[in-house]
Coordinates of C-alpha atoms in Angstrom, one line a residue:
M29 CA -79.4 7.3 -68.2
V30 CA -78.8 10.2 -65.8
K31 CA -81.2 8.6 -63.3
M32 CA -79.4 5.3 -63.5
F33 CA -76.0 7.0 -63.1
C34 CA -77.3 8.9 -60.0
S35 CA -78.7 5.7 -58.6
M36 CA -75.4 3.8 -59.0
F37 CA -73.5 6.7 -57.5
L38 CA -75.8 6.7 -54.4
I39 CA -75.4 3.0 -54.0
F40 CA -71.6 3.3 -54.4
Q41 CA -71.5 6.0 -51.7
S42 CA -73.6 3.9 -49.4
L43 CA -71.2 1.0 -49.8
L44 CA -68.2 3.2 -49.1
W45 CA -70.0 4.6 -46.0
L46 CA -70.7 1.1 -44.7
L47 CA -67.1 0.0 -45.3
S48 CA -65.7 3.1 -43.6
R49 CA -67.8 2.4 -40.5
G50 CA -66.4 -1.1 -40.2
D51 CA -67.8 -3.8 -37.9
P52 CA -69.2 -2.8 -34.5
T53 CA -66.8 -3.8 -31.7
V54 CA -67.8 -5.4 -28.4
T55 CA -65.2 -5.5 -25.6
C56 CA -65.5 -8.4 -23.2
V57 CA -63.8 -8.9 -19.9
F58 CA -61.6 -12.0 -19.5
R59 CA -63.3 -14.9 -17.7
Q60 CA -66.6 -13.1 -17.5
S61 CA -69.8 -13.2 -19.5
C62 CA -70.4 -11.1 -22.6
I63 CA -73.3 -10.5 -25.0
L64 CA -72.8 -10.2 -28.8
P65 CA -75.8 -8.3 -30.2
C66 CA -77.7 -9.3 -33.3
N67 CA -81.1 -8.1 -34.6
V68 CA -83.1 -10.2 -37.0
D69 CA -86.5 -9.9 -38.7
P70 CA -89.2 -11.0 -36.2
S71 CA -90.5 -14.4 -37.1
S72 CA -91.9 -17.5 -35.5
D73 CA -89.6 -19.7 -37.6
T74 CA -86.1 -18.4 -37.5
I75 CA -82.9 -20.1 -38.5
L76 CA -79.8 -18.8 -36.7
R77 CA -76.1 -19.5 -37.0
W78 CA -73.2 -17.8 -35.2
D79 CA -69.7 -18.3 -36.5
H80 CA -66.3 -17.3 -35.4
L81 CA -64.3 -16.2 -38.5
T82 CA -60.6 -16.7 -38.0
S83 CA -58.4 -18.8 -40.4
R84 CA -61.5 -20.8 -41.0
E85 CA -65.1 -20.8 -39.9
H86 CA -65.8 -22.1 -36.4
N87 CA -69.4 -22.9 -35.5
V88 CA -70.3 -21.1 -32.3
H89 CA -74.0 -21.7 -32.0
S90 CA -76.8 -22.9 -34.3
Y91 CA -80.6 -22.7 -33.8
Y92 CA -83.5 -24.0 -36.0
D93 CA -86.7 -25.9 -35.6
S94 CA -87.1 -23.8 -32.4
E95 CA -84.2 -25.6 -30.7
D96 CA -80.5 -25.3 -30.2
Q97 CA -78.6 -27.4 -32.7
L98 CA -75.1 -28.0 -31.2
G99 CA -74.0 -31.1 -33.0
R100 CA -71.4 -29.2 -35.1
Q101 CA -70.5 -26.7 -32.4
D102 CA -66.7 -26.1 -32.2
Q103 CA -65.0 -27.6 -29.2
Q104 CA -63.8 -24.2 -28.0
F105 CA -67.3 -23.0 -27.4
K106 CA -68.8 -26.2 -25.8
G107 CA -71.0 -25.3 -22.8
R108 CA -70.3 -21.6 -23.1
T109 CA -73.0 -20.2 -25.4
S110 CA -76.7 -19.5 -25.2
L111 CA -79.4 -17.6 -26.9
F112 CA -82.3 -15.6 -25.5
K113 CA -84.9 -18.0 -26.9
D114 CA -88.0 -16.1 -25.6
L115 CA -86.8 -13.1 -27.6
I116 CA -85.8 -14.7 -30.9
S117 CA -89.4 -14.4 -32.3
R118 CA -89.2 -10.7 -31.5
G119 CA -86.0 -10.2 -33.5
N120 CA -83.4 -10.6 -30.8
A121 CA -80.7 -13.1 -31.8
S122 CA -78.0 -12.0 -29.4
L123 CA -75.5 -14.5 -28.3
K124 CA -74.3 -14.9 -24.6
L125 CA -70.8 -16.1 -24.2
T126 CA -69.6 -17.1 -20.8
G127 CA -66.0 -17.6 -19.4
V128 CA -64.5 -15.4 -22.1
K129 CA -61.0 -16.5 -23.3
I130 CA -58.3 -14.6 -25.1
Q131 CA -58.9 -17.1 -28.0
D132 CA -62.4 -15.8 -28.4
E133 CA -61.1 -12.5 -29.9
G134 CA -61.9 -11.9 -33.5
R135 CA -64.7 -11.4 -36.0
Y136 CA -68.1 -13.1 -35.6
R137 CA -70.9 -13.5 -38.0
C138 CA -74.6 -13.7 -37.1
Y139 CA -76.6 -15.4 -39.9
S140 CA -80.4 -15.4 -39.9
S141 CA -83.0 -16.7 -42.2
T142 CA -86.7 -16.2 -42.1
E143 CA -89.6 -16.2 -44.6
R144 CA -88.6 -12.6 -45.3
G145 CA -85.1 -13.6 -46.5
S146 CA -81.6 -14.0 -45.0
K147 CA -79.4 -11.5 -43.2
K148 CA -75.8 -11.3 -42.0
T149 CA -74.4 -9.2 -39.2
F150 CA -70.7 -9.0 -38.3
I151 CA -69.2 -8.1 -34.9
Q152 CA -65.6 -7.7 -33.7
L153 CA -64.9 -9.1 -30.3
K154 CA -62.0 -7.8 -28.2
V155 CA -60.9 -9.1 -24.8
E156 CA -59.5 -7.2 -21.9
A157 CA -58.4 -8.4 -18.5
L158 CA -58.9 -6.2 -15.4
I159 CA -55.8 -4.7 -13.9
K160 CA -54.8 -5.0 -10.3
V161 CA -51.6 -3.3 -9.3
N162 CA -49.4 -4.2 -6.3
I163 CA -46.7 -1.8 -5.0
K164 CA -44.4 -2.4 -2.1
K165 CA -40.9 -1.6 -0.8
V166 CA -38.3 -4.3 -0.5
E167 CA -34.9 -3.2 0.9
N168 CA -33.8 -0.2 -1.1
R169 CA -36.2 -0.7 -4.1
I170 CA -39.8 0.0 -4.8
I171 CA -41.5 -2.9 -6.7
C172 CA -44.6 -2.5 -8.8
S173 CA -46.3 -5.5 -10.4
S174 CA -49.5 -6.7 -12.0
E175 CA -50.6 -10.2 -13.2
D176 CA -53.1 -11.7 -15.7
I177 CA -53.3 -8.6 -18.0
Y178 CA -54.5 -8.4 -21.6
P179 CA -53.6 -6.9 -24.0
K180 CA -49.9 -6.4 -23.5
P181 CA -49.4 -3.8 -20.8
E182 CA -47.0 -0.8 -20.3
L183 CA -45.7 0.5 -17.0
T184 CA -44.5 4.0 -16.2
W185 CA -43.1 5.6 -13.1
F186 CA -43.6 9.0 -11.6
I187 CA -41.9 10.5 -8.5
Y188 CA -43.0 13.6 -6.6
P189 CA -41.2 15.7 -5.8
P190 CA -38.9 14.8 -8.7
S191 CA -35.7 13.0 -7.7
E192 CA -32.4 14.5 -8.8
L193 CA -31.1 11.0 -9.3
E194 CA -31.5 9.0 -12.4
L195 CA -34.4 6.5 -12.4
H196 CA -32.7 3.1 -12.4
N197 CA -35.8 1.0 -13.1
R198 CA -35.9 -2.6 -14.3
T199 CA -39.1 -3.8 -16.1
T200 CA -39.9 -7.3 -17.2
V201 CA -42.9 -8.7 -19.1
H202 CA -44.0 -12.4 -19.3
Q203 CA -46.8 -14.1 -21.2
T204 CA -48.6 -17.2 -19.8
E205 CA -50.0 -20.2 -21.6
E206 CA -53.4 -18.4 -21.5
Q207 CA -51.8 -15.6 -23.4
L208 CA -52.2 -13.3 -20.4
Y209 CA -49.4 -10.9 -19.5
S210 CA -47.5 -10.3 -16.2
I211 CA -45.4 -7.1 -15.7
S212 CA -43.0 -6.2 -12.9
S213 CA -40.8 -3.2 -12.4
S214 CA -38.5 -2.1 -9.6
L215 CA -37.1 1.3 -8.9
L216 CA -34.1 2.3 -6.8
V217 CA -35.2 4.5 -3.9
S218 CA -33.3 7.7 -3.6
D219 CA -31.5 8.3 -0.3
S220 CA -33.1 11.6 0.6
F221 CA -34.3 13.1 3.9
K222 CA -37.7 14.3 2.6
D223 CA -41.1 12.8 1.8
Q224 CA -41.4 11.3 -1.6
I225 CA -44.3 9.7 -3.5
Y226 CA -43.5 6.9 -5.9
S227 CA -46.3 6.2 -8.4
C228 CA -46.5 3.5 -11.0
T229 CA -49.1 3.3 -13.7
V230 CA -50.0 0.1 -15.6
S231 CA -51.8 0.6 -18.9
S232 CA -53.5 -2.1 -21.0
G233 CA -56.0 -1.4 -23.8
R234 CA -58.5 1.1 -22.4
N235 CA -57.6 0.4 -18.8
R236 CA -55.2 2.3 -16.7
I237 CA -54.5 1.8 -13.0
R238 CA -52.1 3.8 -10.8
A239 CA -50.7 2.7 -7.4
S240 CA -48.6 4.8 -5.1
F241 CA -46.1 4.4 -2.2
C242 CA -45.1 7.2 0.1
K243 CA -41.6 7.2 1.5
R244 CA -41.4 9.2 4.6
K245 CA -38.3 11.4 5.3
K246 CA -35.7 9.7 7.5
F247 CA -35.8 10.3 11.3
M248 CA -32.9 9.1 13.4
D249 CA -33.7 6.4 16.0
P250 CA -34.1 8.0 19.4
S251 CA -31.8 5.4 21.0
K252 CA -29.1 6.4 18.4
V253 CA -29.6 10.0 19.2
I254 CA -29.2 9.4 22.9
A255 CA -26.1 7.3 22.2
I256 CA -24.6 10.1 20.1
I257 CA -25.3 12.7 22.8
I258 CA -23.7 10.5 25.5
E259 CA -20.7 9.9 23.3
A260 CA -20.3 13.6 22.6
F261 CA -20.7 14.4 26.3
L262 CA -18.0 11.8 27.2
L263 CA -15.8 13.1 24.5
W264 CA -16.1 16.7 25.8
I265 CA -15.3 15.4 29.4
L266 CA -12.3 13.6 28.0
I267 CA -11.2 16.8 26.2
F268 CA -11.6 18.9 29.4
I269 CA -9.6 16.3 31.4
I270 CA -6.8 16.3 28.8
I271 CA -6.8 20.1 28.7
G272 CA -6.7 20.2 32.6
V273 CA -3.8 17.7 32.7
I274 CA -2.0 19.8 30.1
I275 CA -2.6 23.1 32.0
E276 CA -1.6 21.4 35.3
A277 CA 1.6 20.2 33.7
I278 CA 2.3 23.6 32.3
C279 CA 1.7 25.2 35.7
K280 CA 3.9 22.7 37.4
T281 CA 6.7 23.3 34.9
A282 CA 6.3 27.1 35.3
A283 CA 6.3 26.8 39.1
H284 CA 9.4 24.5 39.0
Q285 CA 11.2 26.9 36.7
Q286 CA 10.2 29.9 38.9
S287 CA 11.5 27.9 42.0
N288 CA 14.8 27.2 40.3
K289 CA 15.1 30.8 39.3
A290 CA 14.5 32.0 42.8
A291 CA 17.0 29.5 44.2
N292 CA 19.6 30.6 41.7
Q293 CA 18.9 34.2 42.6
Q294 CA 19.3 33.4 46.4
N295 CA 22.5 31.5 45.8
S296 CA 23.8 34.4 43.8
A297 CA 22.9 36.9 46.6
E298 CA 24.6 34.7 49.2
S299 CA 27.7 34.5 47.1
Q300 CA 27.9 38.2 46.8
C301 CA 27.5 38.6 50.6
L302 CA 30.4 36.3 51.2
Q303 CA 32.6 38.2 48.9
I304 CA 31.8 41.5 50.6
T305 CA 32.4 40.0 54.1
A306 CA 35.7 38.5 53.0
G307 CA 36.8 41.8 51.6

């Protein structure tokens, strides 16, 4: 009784361990080829069946009588599956899937049957699309964008050195008919006279790509500098002319006043002389 209890306990623990591990996961790249591994008992007469388990079973690939049997293959997988036939007798029942689509995601079952018995293996397939980031400056905004991404991406900005202005960014995400995502974000460029690096990071699944744009500090156009110098020089000349005219006018006024004063003094002296003579 004790032995039976211990045996049942060990079996229960083994089942819990298997369940906790879950199905192994294979990550495939969108539009590329991918291999779903499956090991079976070596045999010269093996029956194989791969199924895609979604809302219902979809036949992915069948093999028996030493030949592919694709009469019941689901339309989604037509012309996209193959087995390594030379290795099946050695226990390799892996499936090669080409032109991976987003719809291929999900749980797969590899069923095998030989003279030793039957076996089932389950695999989770996940799809990721490679990220390519484009960053450019358009007028007074930095634009960062990426297309054909999966799964749904996120975009973040980083500025160095940090800007004192608030980041007025606008981000939009769209999904195509192929269930791929496109993301775009624009950031207002701060009007500063120093070098700044604008970096945007696009994250999707395990992938993360950063792109940067360097905004150089502003330097005035040499022609504008020359024009400003000439204008300043002409302005100073004009100021000197005006000051000269004013000084000349003041001097003339002072001289005229001095002349009038001298004339008045002379007239006064002559008047005094006449009075003395007459007396």
